[in-house]
mmCIF file of C-alpha atoms and ligand atoms in Angstrom:
data_model
loop_
_atom_site.group_PDB
_atom_site.id
_atom_site.type_symbol
_atom_site.label_atom_id
_atom_site.label_comp_id
_atom_site.label_asym_id
_atom_site.label_seq_id
_atom_site.Cartn_x
_atom_site.Cartn_y
_atom_site.Cartn_z
ATOM 1 C CA MET A 1 0.000 0.000 0.000
ATOM 2 C CA ALA A 2 2.718 2.459 1.059
ATOM 3 C CA THR A 3 4.813 1.741 -2.042
ATOM 4 C CA GLN A 4 1.758 2.012 -4.256
ATOM 5 C CA ALA A 5 0.787 5.352 -2.716
ATOM 6 C CA SER A 6 4.273 6.776 -3.097
ATOM 7 C CA ALA A 7 4.297 5.837 -6.800
ATOM 8 C CA THR A 8 1.299 8.136 -7.264
ATOM 9 C CA ALA A 9 1.991 10.579 -4.422
ATOM 10 C CA ILE A 10 1.203 14.265 -4.823
ATOM 11 C CA GLU A 11 4.560 15.969 -5.332
ATOM 12 C CA SER A 12 3.733 19.640 -5.808
ATOM 13 C CA ILE A 13 0.791 22.022 -5.897
ATOM 14 C CA GLU A 14 0.950 25.511 -7.356
ATOM 15 C CA ALA A 15 -1.815 28.161 -7.149
ATOM 16 C CA ILE A 16 -1.465 30.875 -9.798
ATOM 17 C CA LEU A 17 -3.387 34.163 -9.964
ATOM 18 C CA VAL A 18 -4.315 34.964 -13.564
ATOM 19 C CA ASP A 19 -5.853 38.302 -14.599
ATOM 20 C CA LEU A 20 -7.825 38.297 -17.854
ATOM 21 C CA PRO A 21 -9.645 41.165 -19.565
ATOM 22 C CA THR A 22 -13.406 40.821 -20.216
ATOM 23 C CA ILE A 23 -14.922 41.550 -23.650
ATOM 24 C CA ARG A 24 -16.999 44.390 -22.096
ATOM 25 C CA PRO A 25 -17.772 45.652 -18.603
ATOM 26 C CA HIS A 26 -20.111 43.170 -16.841
ATOM 27 C CA GLN A 27 -22.471 44.936 -14.420
ATOM 28 C CA LEU A 28 -23.936 43.060 -11.483
ATOM 29 C CA ALA A 29 -25.847 44.401 -8.470
ATOM 30 C CA MET A 30 -22.692 44.362 -6.326
ATOM 31 C CA ALA A 31 -19.810 44.921 -8.771
ATOM 32 C CA THR A 32 -18.847 45.930 -12.304
ATOM 33 C CA MET A 33 -16.257 43.578 -13.734
ATOM 34 C CA GLN A 34 -13.663 44.935 -16.160
ATOM 35 C CA ARG A 35 -11.519 41.837 -15.801
ATOM 36 C CA GLN A 36 -11.710 38.430 -14.204
ATOM 37 C CA THR A 37 -9.156 36.842 -11.890
ATOM 38 C CA LEU A 38 -8.772 33.072 -12.034
ATOM 39 C CA VAL A 39 -6.875 30.990 -9.505
ATOM 40 C CA ILE A 40 -5.369 28.171 -11.560
ATOM 41 C CA VAL A 41 -4.145 25.146 -9.620
ATOM 42 C CA ARG A 42 -1.512 22.816 -11.003
ATOM 43 C CA LEU A 43 -0.969 19.535 -9.158
ATOM 44 C CA ARG A 44 1.961 17.280 -10.066
ATOM 45 C CA CYS A 45 2.195 13.615 -9.079
ATOM 46 C CA ALA A 46 5.125 11.197 -8.695
ATOM 47 C CA ASP A 47 4.008 9.174 -11.754
ATOM 48 C CA GLY A 48 4.446 12.267 -13.935
ATOM 49 C CA VAL A 49 0.715 12.938 -14.227
ATOM 50 C CA GLU A 50 -0.394 16.552 -13.848
ATOM 51 C CA GLY A 51 -3.907 17.744 -12.976
ATOM 52 C CA ILE A 52 -5.321 21.256 -13.296
ATOM 53 C CA GLY A 53 -8.151 22.991 -11.488
ATOM 54 C CA GLU A 54 -9.603 26.472 -11.063
ATOM 55 C CA ALA A 55 -11.127 28.572 -8.301
ATOM 56 C CA THR A 56 -12.732 31.778 -9.423
ATOM 57 C CA THR A 57 -15.054 34.267 -7.823
ATOM 58 C CA ILE A 58 -16.744 37.493 -8.904
ATOM 59 C CA GLY A 59 -15.740 41.028 -7.943
ATOM 60 C CA GLY A 60 -13.088 40.312 -5.299
ATOM 61 C CA LEU A 61 -14.962 39.837 -2.022
ATOM 62 C CA SER A 62 -18.215 41.415 -3.183
ATOM 63 C CA TYR A 63 -19.881 38.121 -4.169
ATOM 64 C CA GLY A 64 -18.572 35.403 -1.880
ATOM 65 C CA ASP A 65 -16.553 34.816 1.291
ATOM 66 C CA GLU A 66 -13.310 33.950 -0.541
ATOM 67 C CA SER A 67 -11.188 36.354 -2.620
ATOM 68 C CA PRO A 68 -8.734 35.206 -5.322
ATOM 69 C CA GLU A 69 -5.785 36.326 -3.188
ATOM 70 C CA GLY A 70 -7.239 34.593 -0.125
ATOM 71 C CA ILE A 71 -7.801 31.386 -2.093
ATOM 72 C CA LYS A 72 -4.149 31.361 -3.173
ATOM 73 C CA LEU A 73 -2.958 32.019 0.377
ATOM 74 C CA THR A 74 -5.197 29.251 1.759
ATOM 75 C CA ILE A 75 -3.940 26.732 -0.783
ATOM 76 C CA ASP A 76 -0.259 27.694 -0.424
ATOM 77 C CA THR A 77 -0.248 27.868 3.378
ATOM 78 C CA TYR A 78 -2.738 25.246 4.558
ATOM 79 C CA LEU A 79 -4.241 22.980 1.900
ATOM 80 C CA ALA A 80 -1.248 22.125 -0.302
ATOM 81 C CA PRO A 81 0.984 21.114 2.658
ATOM 82 C CA ALA A 82 -1.780 18.753 3.873
ATOM 83 C CA LEU A 83 -1.895 17.031 0.480
ATOM 84 C CA LEU A 84 1.804 16.702 -0.322
ATOM 85 C CA GLY A 85 2.861 13.039 -0.156
ATOM 86 C CA GLN A 86 -0.744 11.792 -0.148
ATOM 87 C CA ASP A 87 -1.999 9.308 -2.733
ATOM 88 C CA ALA A 88 -3.309 11.290 -5.704
ATOM 89 C CA THR A 89 -5.480 8.388 -6.898
ATOM 90 C CA ASN A 90 -7.804 8.497 -3.855
ATOM 91 C CA VAL A 91 -9.745 11.725 -4.321
ATOM 92 C CA HIS A 92 -12.210 11.105 -1.489
ATOM 93 C CA ALA A 93 -9.406 10.409 1.026
ATOM 94 C CA ALA A 94 -7.557 13.552 -0.065
ATOM 95 C CA MET A 95 -10.688 15.683 0.266
ATOM 96 C CA ALA A 96 -11.476 14.191 3.692
ATOM 97 C CA ARG A 97 -7.979 15.264 4.780
ATOM 98 C CA LEU A 98 -8.679 18.809 3.589
ATOM 99 C CA ALA A 99 -11.988 18.815 5.478
ATOM 100 C CA LYS A 100 -9.979 18.096 8.649
ATOM 101 C CA VAL A 101 -7.386 20.833 8.203
ATOM 102 C CA ALA A 102 -9.748 23.587 7.006
ATOM 103 C CA ARG A 103 -13.366 24.528 7.589
ATOM 104 C CA GLY A 104 -15.204 26.266 4.770
ATOM 105 C CA ASN A 105 -12.930 27.547 2.001
ATOM 106 C CA ARG A 106 -15.063 25.742 -0.546
ATOM 107 C CA PHE A 107 -13.728 27.533 -3.621
ATOM 108 C CA ALA A 108 -10.127 26.604 -2.779
ATOM 109 C CA LYS A 109 -11.144 22.997 -2.063
ATOM 110 C CA SER A 110 -13.106 22.812 -5.308
ATOM 111 C CA ALA A 111 -10.024 23.767 -7.370
ATOM 112 C CA LEU A 112 -7.967 21.050 -5.675
ATOM 113 C CA GLU A 113 -10.675 18.432 -6.145
ATOM 114 C CA THR A 114 -10.876 19.297 -9.856
ATOM 115 C CA ALA A 115 -7.085 18.964 -10.202
ATOM 116 C CA LEU A 116 -7.142 15.545 -8.483
ATOM 117 C CA LEU A 117 -10.007 14.335 -10.705
ATOM 118 C CA ASP A 118 -8.307 15.689 -13.837
ATOM 119 C CA ALA A 119 -5.099 13.847 -12.908
ATOM 120 C CA GLN A 120 -6.939 10.602 -12.175
ATOM 121 C CA GLY A 121 -8.908 10.807 -15.439
ATOM 122 C CA LYS A 122 -5.656 11.307 -17.354
ATOM 123 C CA ARG A 123 -4.032 8.439 -15.447
ATOM 124 C CA LEU A 124 -6.891 6.080 -16.360
ATOM 125 C CA GLY A 125 -7.372 7.510 -19.863
ATOM 126 C CA VAL A 126 -11.016 8.464 -19.271
ATOM 127 C CA SER A 127 -12.877 11.773 -19.264
ATOM 128 C CA LEU A 128 -13.872 13.339 -15.975
ATOM 129 C CA SER A 129 -17.564 12.636 -16.571
ATOM 130 C CA THR A 130 -16.740 8.979 -17.306
ATOM 131 C CA LEU A 131 -14.812 8.892 -14.031
ATOM 132 C CA LEU A 132 -17.957 10.207 -12.293
ATOM 133 C CA GLY A 133 -20.035 7.344 -13.682
ATOM 134 C CA GLY A 134 -20.833 8.610 -17.149
ATOM 135 C CA ALA A 135 -22.396 11.578 -18.921
ATOM 136 C CA VAL A 136 -26.088 11.432 -19.764
ATOM 137 C CA ARG A 137 -25.660 14.315 -22.247
ATOM 138 C CA ASP A 138 -22.643 15.506 -24.250
ATOM 139 C CA THR A 139 -23.926 19.022 -24.844
ATOM 140 C CA LEU A 140 -25.298 21.475 -22.272
ATOM 141 C CA PRO A 141 -27.712 24.303 -23.085
ATOM 142 C CA VAL A 142 -26.005 27.623 -22.233
ATOM 143 C CA LEU A 143 -27.636 31.010 -21.669
ATOM 144 C CA TRP A 144 -25.926 34.402 -21.921
ATOM 145 C CA THR A 145 -26.037 37.223 -19.387
ATOM 146 C CA LEU A 146 -26.867 40.661 -20.773
ATOM 147 C CA ALA A 147 -25.152 43.024 -18.353
ATOM 148 C CA SER A 148 -23.678 45.919 -20.316
ATOM 149 C CA GLY A 149 -25.774 48.330 -18.246
ATOM 150 C CA ASP A 150 -27.443 49.756 -21.372
ATOM 151 C CA THR A 151 -30.844 48.540 -22.679
ATOM 152 C CA ALA A 152 -30.252 49.221 -26.389
ATOM 153 C CA ARG A 153 -26.793 47.651 -26.289
ATOM 154 C CA ASP A 154 -28.207 44.585 -24.501
ATOM 155 C CA ILE A 155 -30.909 44.175 -27.185
ATOM 156 C CA ASP A 156 -28.311 44.427 -29.990
ATOM 157 C CA GLU A 157 -26.136 41.870 -28.207
ATOM 158 C CA ALA A 158 -29.078 39.460 -27.793
ATOM 159 C CA GLU A 159 -30.126 39.829 -31.454
ATOM 160 C CA ARG A 160 -26.597 39.076 -32.641
ATOM 161 C CA LEU A 161 -26.271 35.995 -30.409
ATOM 162 C CA LEU A 162 -29.694 34.682 -31.477
ATOM 163 C CA ALA A 163 -28.734 35.124 -35.147
ATOM 164 C CA GLU A 164 -25.438 33.291 -34.511
ATOM 165 C CA ARG A 165 -27.427 30.463 -32.815
ATOM 166 C CA ARG A 166 -25.156 30.847 -29.801
ATOM 167 C CA HIS A 167 -27.813 31.602 -27.138
ATOM 168 C CA ASN A 168 -31.616 31.693 -27.017
ATOM 169 C CA THR A 169 -31.997 32.339 -23.287
ATOM 170 C CA PHE A 170 -30.822 35.589 -21.714
ATOM 171 C CA LYS A 171 -30.313 36.377 -18.045
ATOM 172 C CA LEU A 172 -30.462 40.028 -16.998
ATOM 173 C CA LYS A 173 -28.556 41.277 -13.995
ATOM 174 C CA ILE A 174 -30.703 43.660 -11.975
ATOM 175 C CA GLY A 175 -30.895 45.084 -8.453
ATOM 176 C CA ARG A 176 -28.560 48.009 -8.995
ATOM 177 C CA ARG A 177 -31.150 50.624 -9.945
ATOM 178 C CA SER A 178 -34.650 51.242 -8.582
ATOM 179 C CA VAL A 179 -37.201 48.451 -8.988
ATOM 180 C CA ARG A 180 -39.131 50.529 -11.544
ATOM 181 C CA GLU A 181 -36.039 51.283 -13.635
ATOM 182 C CA ASP A 182 -34.990 47.644 -13.537
ATOM 183 C CA VAL A 183 -38.441 46.430 -14.554
ATOM 184 C CA ALA A 184 -38.548 48.952 -17.425
ATOM 185 C CA HIS A 185 -35.145 47.722 -18.650
ATOM 186 C CA VAL A 186 -36.138 44.034 -18.453
ATOM 187 C CA SER A 187 -39.568 44.587 -20.033
ATOM 188 C CA ALA A 188 -38.054 46.494 -22.980
ATOM 189 C CA ILE A 189 -35.665 43.619 -23.677
ATOM 190 C CA LYS A 190 -38.404 40.993 -23.366
ATOM 191 C CA ARG A 191 -40.690 43.016 -25.689
ATOM 192 C CA ALA A 192 -37.920 43.275 -28.301
ATOM 193 C CA LEU A 193 -37.113 39.537 -28.188
ATOM 194 C CA GLY A 194 -40.684 38.263 -27.744
ATOM 195 C CA GLU A 195 -41.195 34.515 -28.002
ATOM 196 C CA ARG A 196 -37.855 34.076 -29.772
ATOM 197 C CA ALA A 197 -35.994 33.968 -26.469
ATOM 198 C CA ARG A 198 -36.448 33.137 -22.810
ATOM 199 C CA VAL A 199 -35.585 35.974 -20.438
ATOM 200 C CA THR A 200 -34.636 35.437 -16.789
ATOM 201 C CA VAL A 201 -33.394 37.836 -14.097
ATOM 202 C CA ASP A 202 -30.815 37.581 -11.325
ATOM 203 C CA VAL A 203 -31.221 40.136 -8.522
ATOM 204 C CA ASN A 204 -28.169 38.885 -6.584
ATOM 205 C CA GLN A 205 -29.898 39.445 -3.186
ATOM 206 C CA ALA A 206 -30.375 43.177 -3.766
ATOM 207 C CA TRP A 207 -34.084 43.519 -2.894
ATOM 208 C CA ASN A 208 -35.884 43.522 0.433
ATOM 209 C CA GLU A 209 -39.059 41.450 0.581
ATOM 210 C CA ALA A 210 -41.420 44.357 -0.170
ATOM 211 C CA ASP A 211 -39.388 45.443 -3.221
ATOM 212 C CA ALA A 212 -39.253 41.826 -4.344
ATOM 213 C CA ALA A 213 -43.039 41.443 -4.088
ATOM 214 C CA THR A 214 -43.530 44.575 -6.231
ATOM 215 C CA GLY A 215 -40.782 43.720 -8.690
ATOM 216 C CA ILE A 216 -41.673 40.069 -9.196
ATOM 217 C CA ALA A 217 -45.359 40.905 -9.803
ATOM 218 C CA MET A 218 -44.312 43.255 -12.627
ATOM 219 C CA LEU A 219 -41.705 40.864 -14.032
ATOM 220 C CA GLU A 220 -44.219 38.026 -14.038
ATOM 221 C CA ALA A 221 -46.670 40.210 -15.985
ATOM 222 C CA ALA A 222 -43.878 41.063 -18.459
ATOM 223 C CA GLY A 223 -43.377 37.352 -19.263
ATOM 224 C CA ILE A 224 -40.103 36.749 -17.435
ATOM 225 C CA ASP A 225 -39.406 33.012 -17.021
ATOM 226 C CA LEU A 226 -37.319 32.749 -13.837
ATOM 227 C CA ILE A 227 -36.393 34.974 -10.852
ATOM 228 C CA GLU A 228 -32.998 34.267 -9.285
ATOM 229 C CA GLN A 229 -32.123 35.087 -5.656
ATOM 230 C CA PRO A 230 -34.268 38.232 -5.228
ATOM 231 C CA THR A 231 -33.594 38.641 -1.473
ATOM 232 C CA PRO A 232 -30.567 38.200 0.862
ATOM 233 C CA ARG A 233 -29.355 34.624 1.199
ATOM 234 C CA GLU A 234 -29.894 34.489 4.974
ATOM 235 C CA GLN A 235 -33.582 35.422 4.642
ATOM 236 C CA ARG A 236 -34.934 32.005 3.788
ATOM 237 C CA ALA A 237 -38.421 32.632 5.151
ATOM 238 C CA ALA A 238 -38.781 35.654 2.849
ATOM 239 C CA LEU A 239 -37.758 33.518 -0.125
ATOM 240 C CA ALA A 240 -40.334 30.907 0.927
ATOM 241 C CA ARG A 241 -43.103 33.527 1.114
ATOM 242 C CA LEU A 242 -42.181 34.810 -2.361
ATOM 243 C CA ALA A 243 -42.066 31.286 -3.783
ATOM 244 C CA ALA A 244 -45.544 30.617 -2.375
ATOM 245 C CA ARG A 245 -46.927 33.922 -3.638
ATOM 246 C CA PHE A 246 -45.878 33.801 -7.293
ATOM 247 C CA VAL A 247 -46.323 31.360 -10.144
ATOM 248 C CA VAL A 248 -43.071 32.400 -11.890
ATOM 249 C CA PRO A 249 -40.377 30.030 -10.544
ATOM 250 C CA ILE A 250 -37.991 31.367 -7.902
ATOM 251 C CA MET A 251 -34.408 30.106 -8.025
ATOM 252 C CA ALA A 252 -32.043 30.024 -5.042
ATOM 253 C CA ASP A 253 -28.408 30.776 -5.854
ATOM 254 C CA GLU A 254 -26.409 32.411 -3.044
ATOM 255 C CA ALA A 255 -28.791 30.723 -0.525
ATOM 256 C CA VAL A 256 -27.881 27.193 -1.639
ATOM 257 C CA CYS A 257 -24.256 26.126 -1.348
ATOM 258 C CA GLY A 258 -24.203 22.564 -0.064
ATOM 259 C CA PRO A 259 -26.663 19.741 0.673
ATOM 260 C CA GLU A 260 -27.463 21.147 4.138
ATOM 261 C CA ASP A 261 -28.726 24.417 2.604
ATOM 262 C CA ALA A 262 -30.643 22.419 0.026
ATOM 263 C CA MET A 263 -32.358 20.395 2.779
ATOM 264 C CA GLU A 264 -33.398 23.507 4.670
ATOM 265 C CA LEU A 265 -34.689 25.323 1.562
ATOM 266 C CA ALA A 266 -36.616 22.222 0.537
ATOM 267 C CA ARG A 267 -38.128 21.915 4.017
ATOM 268 C CA LEU A 268 -39.255 25.561 3.877
ATOM 269 C CA GLY A 269 -40.512 25.313 0.290
ATOM 270 C CA ALA A 270 -38.271 28.315 -0.397
ATOM 271 C CA ALA A 271 -37.262 27.611 -4.005
ATOM 272 C CA ASP A 272 -38.610 26.035 -7.178
ATOM 273 C CA VAL A 273 -35.128 25.757 -8.712
ATOM 274 C CA PHE A 274 -31.593 25.363 -7.308
ATOM 275 C CA ALA A 275 -28.594 27.004 -9.041
ATOM 276 C CA LEU A 276 -25.757 24.501 -8.636
ATOM 277 C CA LYS A 277 -22.118 25.608 -8.723
ATOM 278 C CA ILE A 278 -19.085 23.454 -8.057
ATOM 279 C CA ALA A 279 -17.171 26.302 -6.356
ATOM 280 C CA LYS A 280 -19.770 27.127 -3.708
ATOM 281 C CA SER A 281 -20.306 23.399 -3.014
ATOM 282 C CA GLY A 282 -16.594 22.759 -2.425
ATOM 283 C CA GLY A 283 -16.242 20.720 -5.612
ATOM 284 C CA ILE A 284 -18.055 18.458 -8.033
ATOM 285 C CA PHE A 285 -18.976 15.851 -5.403
ATOM 286 C CA GLY A 286 -20.477 18.529 -3.133
ATOM 287 C CA MET A 287 -22.460 19.822 -6.126
ATOM 288 C CA LEU A 288 -23.727 16.309 -6.877
ATOM 289 C CA ARG A 289 -24.830 15.849 -3.243
ATOM 290 C CA THR A 290 -26.672 19.187 -3.392
ATOM 291 C CA ALA A 291 -28.345 18.120 -6.636
ATOM 292 C CA ALA A 292 -29.428 14.831 -5.056
ATOM 293 C CA VAL A 293 -31.304 16.717 -2.322
ATOM 294 C CA GLY A 294 -32.992 18.820 -5.013
ATOM 295 C CA ASP A 295 -33.995 15.660 -6.874
ATOM 296 C CA ALA A 296 -35.407 14.081 -3.734
ATOM 297 C CA ALA A 297 -37.450 17.220 -3.006
ATOM 298 C CA GLY A 298 -38.750 17.627 -6.564
ATOM 299 C CA ILE A 299 -36.800 20.856 -7.068
ATOM 300 C CA ALA A 300 -35.635 21.626 -10.621
ATOM 301 C CA LEU A 301 -31.912 22.125 -11.267
ATOM 302 C CA TYR A 302 -29.792 24.683 -13.108
ATOM 303 C CA GLY A 303 -26.071 24.584 -13.829
ATOM 304 C CA GLY A 304 -24.612 27.840 -12.504
ATOM 305 C CA THR A 305 -21.269 29.607 -12.942
ATOM 306 C CA MET A 306 -18.894 31.830 -11.010
ATOM 307 C CA LEU A 307 -17.798 33.165 -14.421
ATOM 308 C CA GLU A 308 -14.865 30.808 -14.443
ATOM 309 C CA GLY A 309 -12.451 30.524 -17.346
ATOM 310 C CA SER A 310 -12.227 27.362 -19.444
ATOM 311 C CA VAL A 311 -10.754 25.064 -16.778
ATOM 312 C CA GLY A 312 -13.409 25.735 -14.113
ATOM 313 C CA THR A 313 -16.195 25.869 -16.690
ATOM 314 C CA ILE A 314 -15.318 22.485 -18.160
ATOM 315 C CA ALA A 315 -14.947 20.955 -14.685
ATOM 316 C CA ALA A 316 -18.518 22.060 -13.905
ATOM 317 C CA ALA A 317 -19.690 20.866 -17.330
ATOM 318 C CA HIS A 318 -18.414 17.328 -16.673
ATOM 319 C CA GLY A 319 -20.332 17.313 -13.378
ATOM 320 C CA PHE A 320 -23.546 18.772 -14.821
ATOM 321 C CA ALA A 321 -23.384 16.295 -17.730
ATOM 322 C CA THR A 322 -23.885 13.419 -15.269
ATOM 323 C CA LEU A 323 -27.036 14.816 -13.569
ATOM 324 C CA PRO A 324 -30.218 12.801 -14.154
ATOM 325 C CA GLN A 325 -32.251 16.015 -14.562
ATOM 326 C CA LEU A 326 -31.114 19.518 -15.453
ATOM 327 C CA ALA A 327 -34.440 21.126 -16.350
ATOM 328 C CA TRP A 328 -33.171 24.717 -16.597
ATOM 329 C CA GLY A 329 -29.954 24.081 -18.532
ATOM 330 C CA THR A 330 -26.802 26.013 -17.663
ATOM 331 C CA GLU A 331 -25.091 29.392 -17.726
ATOM 332 C CA LEU A 332 -21.606 28.019 -18.398
ATOM 333 C CA PHE A 333 -20.605 30.927 -20.634
ATOM 334 C CA GLY A 334 -17.662 32.215 -18.547
ATOM 335 C CA PRO A 335 -14.990 31.637 -21.239
ATOM 336 C CA LEU A 336 -17.058 33.687 -23.725
ATOM 337 C CA LEU A 337 -16.918 36.719 -21.437
ATOM 338 C CA LEU A 338 -13.113 36.658 -21.497
ATOM 339 C CA LYS A 339 -11.039 38.190 -24.282
ATOM 340 C CA ASP A 340 -8.436 35.478 -23.876
ATOM 341 C CA ASP A 341 -7.742 32.423 -21.721
ATOM 342 C CA VAL A 342 -4.841 30.237 -20.569
ATOM 343 C CA VAL A 343 -5.834 26.953 -22.259
ATOM 344 C CA ALA A 344 -4.566 25.527 -25.545
ATOM 345 C CA GLU A 345 -8.050 24.995 -26.988
ATOM 346 C CA ARG A 346 -11.024 26.962 -25.745
ATOM 347 C CA PRO A 347 -14.387 25.211 -25.236
ATOM 348 C CA VAL A 348 -16.745 24.814 -28.202
ATOM 349 C CA TYR A 349 -20.098 26.649 -28.151
ATOM 350 C CA ARG A 350 -22.478 25.903 -30.995
ATOM 351 C CA ASP A 351 -26.241 25.615 -31.548
ATOM 352 C CA PHE A 352 -27.086 27.156 -28.170
ATOM 353 C CA ALA A 353 -24.938 24.625 -26.316
ATOM 354 C CA LEU A 354 -21.522 23.923 -24.827
ATOM 355 C CA HIS A 355 -19.964 20.775 -26.271
ATOM 356 C CA LEU A 356 -18.203 18.598 -23.697
ATOM 357 C CA PRO A 357 -14.549 17.844 -24.557
ATOM 358 C CA GLN A 358 -13.891 14.124 -24.971
ATOM 359 C CA GLY A 359 -10.192 13.809 -23.981
ATOM 360 C CA PRO A 360 -8.956 12.268 -20.718
ATOM 361 C CA GLY A 361 -9.630 14.156 -17.481
ATOM 362 C CA LEU A 362 -11.008 17.604 -18.185
ATOM 363 C CA GLY A 363 -9.953 17.320 -21.828
ATOM 364 C CA MET A 364 -8.198 20.698 -21.417
ATOM 365 C CA ALA A 365 -4.504 21.635 -21.430
ATOM 366 C CA LEU A 366 -2.843 24.840 -20.262
ATOM 367 C CA ASP A 367 -1.204 27.094 -22.840
ATOM 368 C CA GLU A 368 2.107 27.786 -21.113
ATOM 369 C CA ASP A 369 2.844 30.986 -23.066
ATOM 370 C CA LYS A 370 -0.524 32.477 -22.229
ATOM 371 C CA LEU A 371 -0.218 31.429 -18.610
ATOM 372 C CA ALA A 372 3.195 33.123 -18.436
ATOM 373 C CA HIS A 373 1.722 36.243 -20.063
ATOM 374 C CA TYR A 374 -1.360 36.636 -17.862
ATOM 375 C CA ARG A 375 -0.117 35.421 -14.464
ATOM 376 C CA ARG A 376 -0.055 38.236 -11.942
ATOM 377 C CA ASP A 377 3.447 37.420 -10.704
ATOM 378 C CA ARG A 378 5.029 37.476 -14.190
ATOM 379 C CA ALA A 379 8.506 38.907 -14.196
HETATM 380 C C1 LIG B 1 -24.542 34.688 -10.432
HETATM 381 O O1 LIG B 1 -24.903 35.337 -9.479
HETATM 382 O O2 LIG B 1 -25.323 33.872 -10.843
HETATM 383 C C2 LIG B 1 -23.656 34.024 -13.293
HETATM 384 C C3 LIG B 1 -23.839 34.645 -14.482
HETATM 385 C C4 LIG B 1 -23.393 35.962 -14.360
HETATM 386 O O3 LIG B 1 -23.398 36.849 -15.205
HETATM 387 O O4 LIG B 1 -22.950 36.145 -13.097
HETATM 388 C C5 LIG B 1 -22.967 34.916 -12.424
HETATM 389 C C6 LIG B 1 -23.154 34.896 -10.988
HETATM 390 MG MG1 LIG B 2 -26.848 34.193 -9.375
#
C-alpha cells in the first residue's frame, strides 16, 4: 500500500493568480467587472501525471466569502501542505484530509478536487464525466447574461447571439437601480425579443421582501421566465413567502451552497429551482450531493457559474453532464466573457450549447505561453 501510494503521491501544488480582460464591462448588483481573476491550480504527481483545477469568484470579495488572493494564500499555506505526499489516486481520502485541516474555504477545495479528478482521469485515460459514472448528455444548453448596463446595447447583443445560434436564453442582472427602472429595462428587452428567447433575471440578493413582491409581480406580468435570488441569502423565510406567492419560478443561488442548505430550503418550500455551482459546493462531489437533495425534493436544477475561465467551466460541465435532470440548462458561458484564456483549446459553443470535450480528465490543457503572459506574478 505504502509503495503504491508513493508511486502516485502528490509531489507539488501551485496556485497561480491569472488576470484576464473581459470583452466588455459586466455589471452586477454588487460589482462591475472589467476583468476576471482566475486561480489556476496545477498539481503534479510522482508518476508524472499533472492535474489542473480552477477557483474563481466574482468582484473580489463582493460576491462570496473567498477572494482570489485569499484562495491562493489558503492553498499555499494550509491545503497544499496537507496534500503533499498523499496518494493522488484516492480523491475522497484527499478531500477528507482537507476537510480536517480547514473549515469552509469551498472555492479553494473545489479547485484542488478538480485537479485531483483531472489527474486521475488522465491516469486512467477516461474523461472526468466517465470517471464520475458517465455523462447522460454531451452538450449542455447555455444562456448568456446581458449586463452591459445599457438597454439598447443589450438588445443588440441578444439579437446578434440569437442570429449566430449561440444563445436563445438571456439572463439580466438587476438590483442596482430602482425596482421601476430595472423592470422597465427588463420589459423592454423581453418586448424586443418576444417569443424568440427566454428571459430570466438575477437580482443577486439586492431587494428587500417588499421590493421583491412589487418587482416580481411586474416581471411576471412582463413574461419573465425565472427569478434568481431576489432577497438576501440568509432570509430564507422571505424567499419561501415569495415562492408561495408567485407562479413564476424562484431560483435560489447564493442561498444554496451545499446539501445542508438544500435540505433547509426544501423543508421551507423556499425555491422552485436550485442554481448549482461546483465552487460554492466545495467541488463536483459537493455539487452532486446538493443536486441529489434537489432531486429528492422535486426541485428543478440549473447549472450555474462563477464566471470561471475554461478550466473551471469544463470541470462544472463534466459534473452537470452526469445529472439525471437539469431542467433549466446552464449558464456556463464564462470563457465567452473573457477576451483570452490560458488553455490551448477553448471550449466549443455551438447551436445554443456547450460541447463537452472528450479527452482524458477535463480534456483541457494549459497554454504555457498564455499562462506566463497573464499570471499576476510574471517577471
Ligand atoms: C450569479 O450570481 O449567478 C452568473 C452569471 C453571471 O453573469 O454572473 C454569475 C453569478
Ligand atoms: Mg446568481
